[in-house]
Coordinates of N, CA and C in Angstrom, one line a residue:
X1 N 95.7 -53.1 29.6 CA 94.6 -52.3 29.2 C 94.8 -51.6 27.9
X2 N 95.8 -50.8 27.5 CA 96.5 -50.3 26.7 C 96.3 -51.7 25.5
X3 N 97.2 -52.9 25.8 CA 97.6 -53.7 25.1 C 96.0 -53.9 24.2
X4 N 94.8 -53.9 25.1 CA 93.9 -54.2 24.4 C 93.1 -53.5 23.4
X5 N 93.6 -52.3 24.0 CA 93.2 -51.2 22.5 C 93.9 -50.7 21.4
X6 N 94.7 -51.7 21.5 CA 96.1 -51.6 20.1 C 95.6 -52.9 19.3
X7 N 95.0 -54.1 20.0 CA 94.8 -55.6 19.7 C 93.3 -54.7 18.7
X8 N 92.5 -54.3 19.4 CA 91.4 -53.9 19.1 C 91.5 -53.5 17.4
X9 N 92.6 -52.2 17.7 CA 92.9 -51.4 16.6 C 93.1 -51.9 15.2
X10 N 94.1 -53.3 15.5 CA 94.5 -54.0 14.9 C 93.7 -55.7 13.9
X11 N 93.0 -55.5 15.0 CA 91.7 -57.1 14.4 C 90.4 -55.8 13.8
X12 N 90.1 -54.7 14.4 CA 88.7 -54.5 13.9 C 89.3 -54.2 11.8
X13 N 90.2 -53.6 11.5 CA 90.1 -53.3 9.8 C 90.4 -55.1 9.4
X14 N 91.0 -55.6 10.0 CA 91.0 -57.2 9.6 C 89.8 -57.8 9.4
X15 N 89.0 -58.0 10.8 CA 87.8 -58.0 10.5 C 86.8 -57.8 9.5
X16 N 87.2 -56.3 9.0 CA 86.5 -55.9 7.9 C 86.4 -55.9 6.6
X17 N 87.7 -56.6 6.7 CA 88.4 -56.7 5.2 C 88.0 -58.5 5.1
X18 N 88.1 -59.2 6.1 CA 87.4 -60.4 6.1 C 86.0 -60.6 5.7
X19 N 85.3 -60.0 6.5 CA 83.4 -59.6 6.3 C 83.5 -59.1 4.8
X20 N 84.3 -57.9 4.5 CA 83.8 -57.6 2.9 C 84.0 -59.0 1.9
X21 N 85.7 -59.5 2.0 CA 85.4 -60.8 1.1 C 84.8 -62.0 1.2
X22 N 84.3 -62.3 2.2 CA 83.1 -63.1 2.7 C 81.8 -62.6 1.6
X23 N 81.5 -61.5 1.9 CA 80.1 -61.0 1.3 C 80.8 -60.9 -0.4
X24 N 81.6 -60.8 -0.4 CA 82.0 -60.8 -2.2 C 82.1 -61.8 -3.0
X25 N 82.5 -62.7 -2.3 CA 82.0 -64.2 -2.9 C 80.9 -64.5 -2.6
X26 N 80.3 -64.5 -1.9 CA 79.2 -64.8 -1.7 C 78.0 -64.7 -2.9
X27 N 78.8 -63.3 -3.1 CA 78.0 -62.2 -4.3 C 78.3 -63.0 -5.8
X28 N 79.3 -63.4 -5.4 CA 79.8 -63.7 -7.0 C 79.6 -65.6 -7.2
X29 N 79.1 -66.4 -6.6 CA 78.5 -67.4 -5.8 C 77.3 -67.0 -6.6
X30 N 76.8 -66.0 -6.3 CA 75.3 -65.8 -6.5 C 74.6 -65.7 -7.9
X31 N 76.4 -65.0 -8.3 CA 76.0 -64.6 -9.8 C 76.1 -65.4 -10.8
X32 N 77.3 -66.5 -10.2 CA 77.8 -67.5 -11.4 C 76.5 -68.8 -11.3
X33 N 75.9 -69.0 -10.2 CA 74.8 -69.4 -10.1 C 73.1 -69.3 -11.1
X34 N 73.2 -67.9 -10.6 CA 71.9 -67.2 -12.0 C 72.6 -67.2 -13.6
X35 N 73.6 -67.2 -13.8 CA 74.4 -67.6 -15.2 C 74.0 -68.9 -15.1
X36 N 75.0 -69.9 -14.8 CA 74.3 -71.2 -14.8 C 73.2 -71.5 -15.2
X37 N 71.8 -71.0 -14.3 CA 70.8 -71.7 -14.3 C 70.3 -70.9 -15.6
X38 N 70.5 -69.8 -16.1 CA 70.0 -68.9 -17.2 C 70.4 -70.0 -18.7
X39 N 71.6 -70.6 -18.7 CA 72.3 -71.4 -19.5 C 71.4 -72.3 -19.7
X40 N 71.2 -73.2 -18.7 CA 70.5 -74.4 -18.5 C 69.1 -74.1 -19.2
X41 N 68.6 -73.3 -18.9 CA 67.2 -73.1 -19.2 C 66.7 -72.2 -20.7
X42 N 67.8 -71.9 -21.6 CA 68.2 -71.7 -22.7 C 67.7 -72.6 -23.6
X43 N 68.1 -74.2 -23.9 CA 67.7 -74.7 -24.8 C 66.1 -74.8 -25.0
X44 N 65.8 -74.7 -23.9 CA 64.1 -75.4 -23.7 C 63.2 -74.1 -24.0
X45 N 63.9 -72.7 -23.4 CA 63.4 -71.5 -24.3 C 63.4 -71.1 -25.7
X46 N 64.3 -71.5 -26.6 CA 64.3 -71.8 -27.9 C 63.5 -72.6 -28.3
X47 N 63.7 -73.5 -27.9 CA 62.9 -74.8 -28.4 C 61.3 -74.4 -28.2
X48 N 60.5 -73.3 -27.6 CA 59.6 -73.4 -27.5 C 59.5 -72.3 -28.5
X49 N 60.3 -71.3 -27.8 CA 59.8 -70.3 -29.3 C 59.7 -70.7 -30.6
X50 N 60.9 -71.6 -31.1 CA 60.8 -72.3 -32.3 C 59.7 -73.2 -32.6
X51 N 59.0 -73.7 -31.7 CA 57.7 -74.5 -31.9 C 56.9 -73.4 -32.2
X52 N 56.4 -72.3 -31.2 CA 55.7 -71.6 -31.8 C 55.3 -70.6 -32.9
X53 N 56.7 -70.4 -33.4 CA 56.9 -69.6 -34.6 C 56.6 -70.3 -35.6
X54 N 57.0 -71.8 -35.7 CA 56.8 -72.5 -36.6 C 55.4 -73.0 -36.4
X55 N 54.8 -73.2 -35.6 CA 53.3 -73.4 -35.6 C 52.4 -71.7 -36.2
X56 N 53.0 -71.3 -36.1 CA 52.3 -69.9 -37.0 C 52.1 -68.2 -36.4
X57 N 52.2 -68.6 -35.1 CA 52.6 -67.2 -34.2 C 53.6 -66.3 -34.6
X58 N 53.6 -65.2 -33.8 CA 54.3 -64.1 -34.8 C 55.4 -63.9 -33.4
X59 N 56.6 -63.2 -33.6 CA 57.5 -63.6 -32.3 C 56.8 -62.9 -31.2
X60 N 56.0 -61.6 -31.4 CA 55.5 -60.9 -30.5 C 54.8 -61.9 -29.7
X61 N 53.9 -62.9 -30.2 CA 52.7 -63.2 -29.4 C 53.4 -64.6 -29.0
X62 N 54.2 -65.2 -29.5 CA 55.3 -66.1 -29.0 C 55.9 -66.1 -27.5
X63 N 56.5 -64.4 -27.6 CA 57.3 -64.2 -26.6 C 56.3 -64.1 -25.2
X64 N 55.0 -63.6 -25.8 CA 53.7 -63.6 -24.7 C 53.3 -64.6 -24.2
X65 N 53.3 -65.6 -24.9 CA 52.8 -66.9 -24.5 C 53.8 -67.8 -23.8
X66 N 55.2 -67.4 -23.8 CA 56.6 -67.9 -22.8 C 56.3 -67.2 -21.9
X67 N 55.9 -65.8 -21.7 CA 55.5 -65.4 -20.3 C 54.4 -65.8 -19.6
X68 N 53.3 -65.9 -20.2 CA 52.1 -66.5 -19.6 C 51.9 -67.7 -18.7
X69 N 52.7 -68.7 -20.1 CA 53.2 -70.0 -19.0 C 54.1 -70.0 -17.8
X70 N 54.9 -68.9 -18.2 CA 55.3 -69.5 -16.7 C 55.0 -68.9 -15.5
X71 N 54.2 -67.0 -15.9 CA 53.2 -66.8 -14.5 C 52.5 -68.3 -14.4
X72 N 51.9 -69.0 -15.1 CA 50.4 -70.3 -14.5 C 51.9 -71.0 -13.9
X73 N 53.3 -71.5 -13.9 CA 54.0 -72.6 -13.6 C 54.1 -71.8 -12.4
X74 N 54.8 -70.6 -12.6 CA 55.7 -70.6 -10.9 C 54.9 -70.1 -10.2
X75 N 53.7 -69.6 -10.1 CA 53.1 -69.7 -9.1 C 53.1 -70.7 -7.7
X76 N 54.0 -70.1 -6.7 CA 54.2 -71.2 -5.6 C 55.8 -71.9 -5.8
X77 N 56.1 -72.1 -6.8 CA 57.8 -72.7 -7.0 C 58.7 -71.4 -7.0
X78 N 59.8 -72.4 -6.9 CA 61.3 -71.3 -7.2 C 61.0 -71.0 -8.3
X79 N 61.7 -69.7 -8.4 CA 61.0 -69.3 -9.5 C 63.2 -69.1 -10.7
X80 N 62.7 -69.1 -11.9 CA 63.8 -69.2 -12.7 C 64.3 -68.0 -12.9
X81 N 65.8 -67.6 -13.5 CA 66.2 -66.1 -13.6 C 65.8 -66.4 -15.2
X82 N 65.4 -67.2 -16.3 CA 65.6 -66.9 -17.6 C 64.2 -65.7 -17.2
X83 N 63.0 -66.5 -16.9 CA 61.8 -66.9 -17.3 C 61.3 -65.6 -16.2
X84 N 62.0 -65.0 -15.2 CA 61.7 -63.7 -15.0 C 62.1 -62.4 -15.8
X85 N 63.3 -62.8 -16.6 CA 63.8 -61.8 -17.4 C 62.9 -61.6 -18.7
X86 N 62.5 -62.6 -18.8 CA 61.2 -62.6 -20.2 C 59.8 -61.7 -19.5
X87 N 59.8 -62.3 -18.3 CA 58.5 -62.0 -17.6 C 58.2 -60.1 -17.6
X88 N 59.4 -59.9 -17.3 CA 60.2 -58.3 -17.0 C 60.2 -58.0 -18.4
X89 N 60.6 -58.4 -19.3 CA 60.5 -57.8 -21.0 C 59.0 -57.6 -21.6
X90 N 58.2 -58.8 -20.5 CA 57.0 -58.6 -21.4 C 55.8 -57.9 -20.6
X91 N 56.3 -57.6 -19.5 CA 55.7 -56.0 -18.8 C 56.0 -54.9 -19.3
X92 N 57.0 -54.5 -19.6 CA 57.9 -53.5 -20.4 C 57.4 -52.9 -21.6
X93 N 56.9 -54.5 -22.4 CA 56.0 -54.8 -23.9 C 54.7 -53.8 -23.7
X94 N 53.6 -54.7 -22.4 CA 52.7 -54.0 -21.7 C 52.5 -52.5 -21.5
X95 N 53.7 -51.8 -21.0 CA 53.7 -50.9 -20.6 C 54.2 -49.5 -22.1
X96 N 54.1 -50.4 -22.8 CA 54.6 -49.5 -24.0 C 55.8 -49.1 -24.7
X97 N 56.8 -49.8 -24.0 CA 57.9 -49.8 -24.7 C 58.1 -50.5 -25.8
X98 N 59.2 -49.7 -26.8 CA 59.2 -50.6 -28.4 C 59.9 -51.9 -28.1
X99 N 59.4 -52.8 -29.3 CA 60.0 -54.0 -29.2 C 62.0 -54.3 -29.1
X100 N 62.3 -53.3 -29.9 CA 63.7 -53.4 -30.1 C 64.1 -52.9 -28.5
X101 N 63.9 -51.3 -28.2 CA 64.1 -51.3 -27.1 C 64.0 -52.6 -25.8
X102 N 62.9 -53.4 -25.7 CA 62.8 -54.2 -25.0 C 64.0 -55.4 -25.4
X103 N 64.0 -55.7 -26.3 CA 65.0 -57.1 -26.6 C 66.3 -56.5 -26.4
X104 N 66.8 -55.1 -26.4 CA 67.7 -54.9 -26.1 C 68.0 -54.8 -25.0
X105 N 67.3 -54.2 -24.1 CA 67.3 -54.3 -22.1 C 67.2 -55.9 -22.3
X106 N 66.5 -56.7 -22.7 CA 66.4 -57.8 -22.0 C 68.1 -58.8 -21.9
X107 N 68.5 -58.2 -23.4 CA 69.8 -58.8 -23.6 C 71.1 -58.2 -22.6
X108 N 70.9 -57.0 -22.3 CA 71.6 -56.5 -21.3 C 71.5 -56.7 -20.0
X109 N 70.2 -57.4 -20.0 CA 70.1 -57.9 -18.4 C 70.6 -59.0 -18.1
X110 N 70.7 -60.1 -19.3 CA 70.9 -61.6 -19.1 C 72.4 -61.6 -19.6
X111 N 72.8 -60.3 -20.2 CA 74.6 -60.6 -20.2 C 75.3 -61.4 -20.5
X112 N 74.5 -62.5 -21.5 CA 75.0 -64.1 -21.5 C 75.1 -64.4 -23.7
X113 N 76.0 -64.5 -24.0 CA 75.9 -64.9 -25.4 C 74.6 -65.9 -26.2
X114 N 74.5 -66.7 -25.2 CA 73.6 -67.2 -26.1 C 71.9 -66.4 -25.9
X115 N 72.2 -65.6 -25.1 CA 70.5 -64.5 -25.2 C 71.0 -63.8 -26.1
X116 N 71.8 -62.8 -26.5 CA 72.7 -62.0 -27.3 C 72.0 -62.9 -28.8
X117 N 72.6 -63.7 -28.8 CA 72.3 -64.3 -30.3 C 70.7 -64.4 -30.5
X118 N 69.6 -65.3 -29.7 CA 68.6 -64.8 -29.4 C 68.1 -63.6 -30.1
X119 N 68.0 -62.6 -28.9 CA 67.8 -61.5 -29.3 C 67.8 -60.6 -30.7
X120 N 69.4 -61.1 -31.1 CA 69.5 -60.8 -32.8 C 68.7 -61.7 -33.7
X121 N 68.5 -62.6 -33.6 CA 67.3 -63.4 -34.2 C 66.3 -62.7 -34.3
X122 N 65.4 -62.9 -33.2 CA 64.3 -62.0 -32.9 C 64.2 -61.0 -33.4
X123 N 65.1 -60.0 -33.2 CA 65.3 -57.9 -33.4 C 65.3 -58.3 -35.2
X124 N 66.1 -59.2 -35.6 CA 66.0 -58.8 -37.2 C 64.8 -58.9 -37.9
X125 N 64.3 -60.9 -37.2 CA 62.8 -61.0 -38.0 C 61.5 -59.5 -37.4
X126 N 61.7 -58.7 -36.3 CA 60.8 -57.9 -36.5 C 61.0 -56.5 -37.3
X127 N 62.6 -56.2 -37.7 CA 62.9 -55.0 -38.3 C 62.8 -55.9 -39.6
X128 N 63.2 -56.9 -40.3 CA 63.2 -56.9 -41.2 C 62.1 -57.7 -42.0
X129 N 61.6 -58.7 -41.2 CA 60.4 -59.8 -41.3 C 61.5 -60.9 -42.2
X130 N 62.1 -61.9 -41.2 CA 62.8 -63.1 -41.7 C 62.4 -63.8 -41.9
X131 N 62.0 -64.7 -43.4 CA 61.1 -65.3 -43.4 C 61.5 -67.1 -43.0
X132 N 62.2 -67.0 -42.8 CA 63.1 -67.9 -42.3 C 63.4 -68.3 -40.9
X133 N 62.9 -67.5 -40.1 CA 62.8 -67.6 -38.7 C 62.9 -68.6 -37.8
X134 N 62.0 -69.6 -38.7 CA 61.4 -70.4 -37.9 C 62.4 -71.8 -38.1
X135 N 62.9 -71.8 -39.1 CA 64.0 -72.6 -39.5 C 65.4 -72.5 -38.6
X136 N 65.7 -71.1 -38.4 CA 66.7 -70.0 -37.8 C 66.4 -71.0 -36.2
X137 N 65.8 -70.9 -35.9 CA 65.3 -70.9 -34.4 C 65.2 -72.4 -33.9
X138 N 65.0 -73.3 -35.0 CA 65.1 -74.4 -35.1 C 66.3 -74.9 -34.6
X139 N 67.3 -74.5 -35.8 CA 68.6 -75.1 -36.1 C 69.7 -74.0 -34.5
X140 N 68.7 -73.2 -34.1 CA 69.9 -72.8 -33.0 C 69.4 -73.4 -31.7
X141 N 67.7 -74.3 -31.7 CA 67.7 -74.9 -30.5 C 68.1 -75.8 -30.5
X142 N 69.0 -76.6 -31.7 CA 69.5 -77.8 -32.0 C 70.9 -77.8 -31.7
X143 N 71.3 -76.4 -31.7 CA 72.9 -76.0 -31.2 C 72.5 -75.8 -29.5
X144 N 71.7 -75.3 -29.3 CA 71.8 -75.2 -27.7 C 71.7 -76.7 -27.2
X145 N 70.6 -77.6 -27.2 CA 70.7 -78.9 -26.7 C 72.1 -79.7 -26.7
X146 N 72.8 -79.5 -27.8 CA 73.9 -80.1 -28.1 C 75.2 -79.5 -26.5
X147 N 74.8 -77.9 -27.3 CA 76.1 -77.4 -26.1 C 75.6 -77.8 -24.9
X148 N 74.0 -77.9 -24.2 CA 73.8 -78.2 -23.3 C 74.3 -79.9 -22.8
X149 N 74.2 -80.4 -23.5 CA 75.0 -82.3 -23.5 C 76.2 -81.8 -22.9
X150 N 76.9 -81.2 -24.1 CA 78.3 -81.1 -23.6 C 78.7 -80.6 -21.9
X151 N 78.3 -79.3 -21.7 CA 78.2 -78.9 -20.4 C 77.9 -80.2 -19.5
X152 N 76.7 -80.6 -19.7 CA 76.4 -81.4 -18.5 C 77.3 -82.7 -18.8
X153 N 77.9 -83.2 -19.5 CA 79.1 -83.9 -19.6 C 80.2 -83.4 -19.2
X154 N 80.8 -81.8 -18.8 CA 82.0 -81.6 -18.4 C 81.2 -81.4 -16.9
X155 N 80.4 -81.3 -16.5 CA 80.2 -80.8 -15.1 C 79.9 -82.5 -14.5
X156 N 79.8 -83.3 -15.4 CA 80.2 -85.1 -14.8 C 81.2 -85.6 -14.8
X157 N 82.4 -84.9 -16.0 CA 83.7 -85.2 -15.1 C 84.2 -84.4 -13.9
X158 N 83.6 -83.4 -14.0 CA 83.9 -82.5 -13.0 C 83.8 -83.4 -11.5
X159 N 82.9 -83.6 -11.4 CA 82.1 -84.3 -10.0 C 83.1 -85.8 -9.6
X160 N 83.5 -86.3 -11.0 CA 84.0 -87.7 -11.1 C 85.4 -87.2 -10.3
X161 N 86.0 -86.0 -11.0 CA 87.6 -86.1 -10.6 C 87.4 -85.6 -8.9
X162 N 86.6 -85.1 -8.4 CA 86.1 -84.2 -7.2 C 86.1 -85.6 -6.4
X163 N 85.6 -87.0 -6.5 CA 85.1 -87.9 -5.7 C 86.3 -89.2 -6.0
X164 N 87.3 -88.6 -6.9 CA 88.6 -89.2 -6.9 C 89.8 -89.4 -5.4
X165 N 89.3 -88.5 -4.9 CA 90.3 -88.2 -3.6 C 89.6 -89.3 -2.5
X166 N 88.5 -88.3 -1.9 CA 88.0 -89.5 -0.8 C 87.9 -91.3 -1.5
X167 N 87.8 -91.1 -2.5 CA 88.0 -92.6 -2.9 C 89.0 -93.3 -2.8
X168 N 90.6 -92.8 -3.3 CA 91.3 -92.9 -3.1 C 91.8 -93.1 -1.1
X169 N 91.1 -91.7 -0.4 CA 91.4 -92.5 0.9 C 91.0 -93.5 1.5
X170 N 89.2 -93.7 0.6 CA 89.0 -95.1 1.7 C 89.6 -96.4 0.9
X171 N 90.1 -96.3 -0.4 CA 91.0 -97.6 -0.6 C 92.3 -97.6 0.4
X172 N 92.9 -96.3 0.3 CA 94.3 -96.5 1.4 C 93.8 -97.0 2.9
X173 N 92.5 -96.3 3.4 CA 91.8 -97.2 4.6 C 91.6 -98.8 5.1
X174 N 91.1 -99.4 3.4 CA 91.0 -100.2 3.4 C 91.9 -101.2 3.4
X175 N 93.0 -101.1 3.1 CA 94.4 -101.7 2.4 C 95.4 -101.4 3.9
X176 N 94.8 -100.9 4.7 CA 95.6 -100.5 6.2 C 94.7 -101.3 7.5

């Protein structure tokens, strides 16, 4: 009887310390996840802003029209972490906050280099009026597509060396 409330004593902070790192990966699972998918969905956000800047839009009414589209898309779908963070900057827009202010929360929320660079794009052609922007935006959606190749080429060897093992055992299965 005794013995069981020493056992008890002894498994419940185990327990707990188990359940916390369970939920901490979990957490961090979650996050390297929304990174990922924020990454992924990088080039094709450039690439649109740069179509529209260079079609004659000004970044403000650019950045409004990346949000519009994708309220009419995700209605009903999963919905993206870039393309909410834009969504959330251009409520913020809405609600009165300055532009810099905004591009700066937004860059602090997505925490990721290539929004960072983004962002300073953006923040200068509206402090300074770049007239070059559109060139700018071009030649960096031309660097994201690229890095994006790459990635999805290290995350196919990735998969390749992963499916090296079981392969390996059904040749030794096979050979037995």
């Amino acid at each position: 009887s005794s013995y069981t409330g020493v056992l008890g004593l002894l498994i419940t902070p185990i327990l707990a310390v188990v359940l916390f790192w369970a939920k901490d990966r979990d957490l961090h699972m979650l996050v390297e996840k929304r990174k990922e998918e924020m990454k992924a969905d990088y080039p094709e956000i450039v690439s649109k802003l740069a179509l529209y800047v260079g079609a004659g839009m000004t970044v403000q009414n650019a950045w409004k029209r990346l949000a519009s589209e994708y309220k009419k898309i995700a209605v009903g779908k999963n919905k993206r972490y870039a393309y909410e963070e834009i969504l959330l900057a251009n409520r913020e827009l809405e609600s009165g906050v300055s532009w810099m202010e905004v591009f700066e929360r937004f860059s602090r929320r997505c925490a990721i280099p290539e929004y960072t660079k983004l962002v300073t794009l953006l923040s200068q052609n509206v402090r300074k009026g770049n007239a070059n922007l559109s060139v700018a935006l071009r030649e960096e959606s031309r660097n994201a597509f690229e890095e994006r190749k790459h990635e999805v080429k290290k995350q196919g060897e990735k998969a390749g060396t992963k499916l090296l093992v079981p392969m390996m055992l059904l040749l030794l299965m096979i050979m037995v």
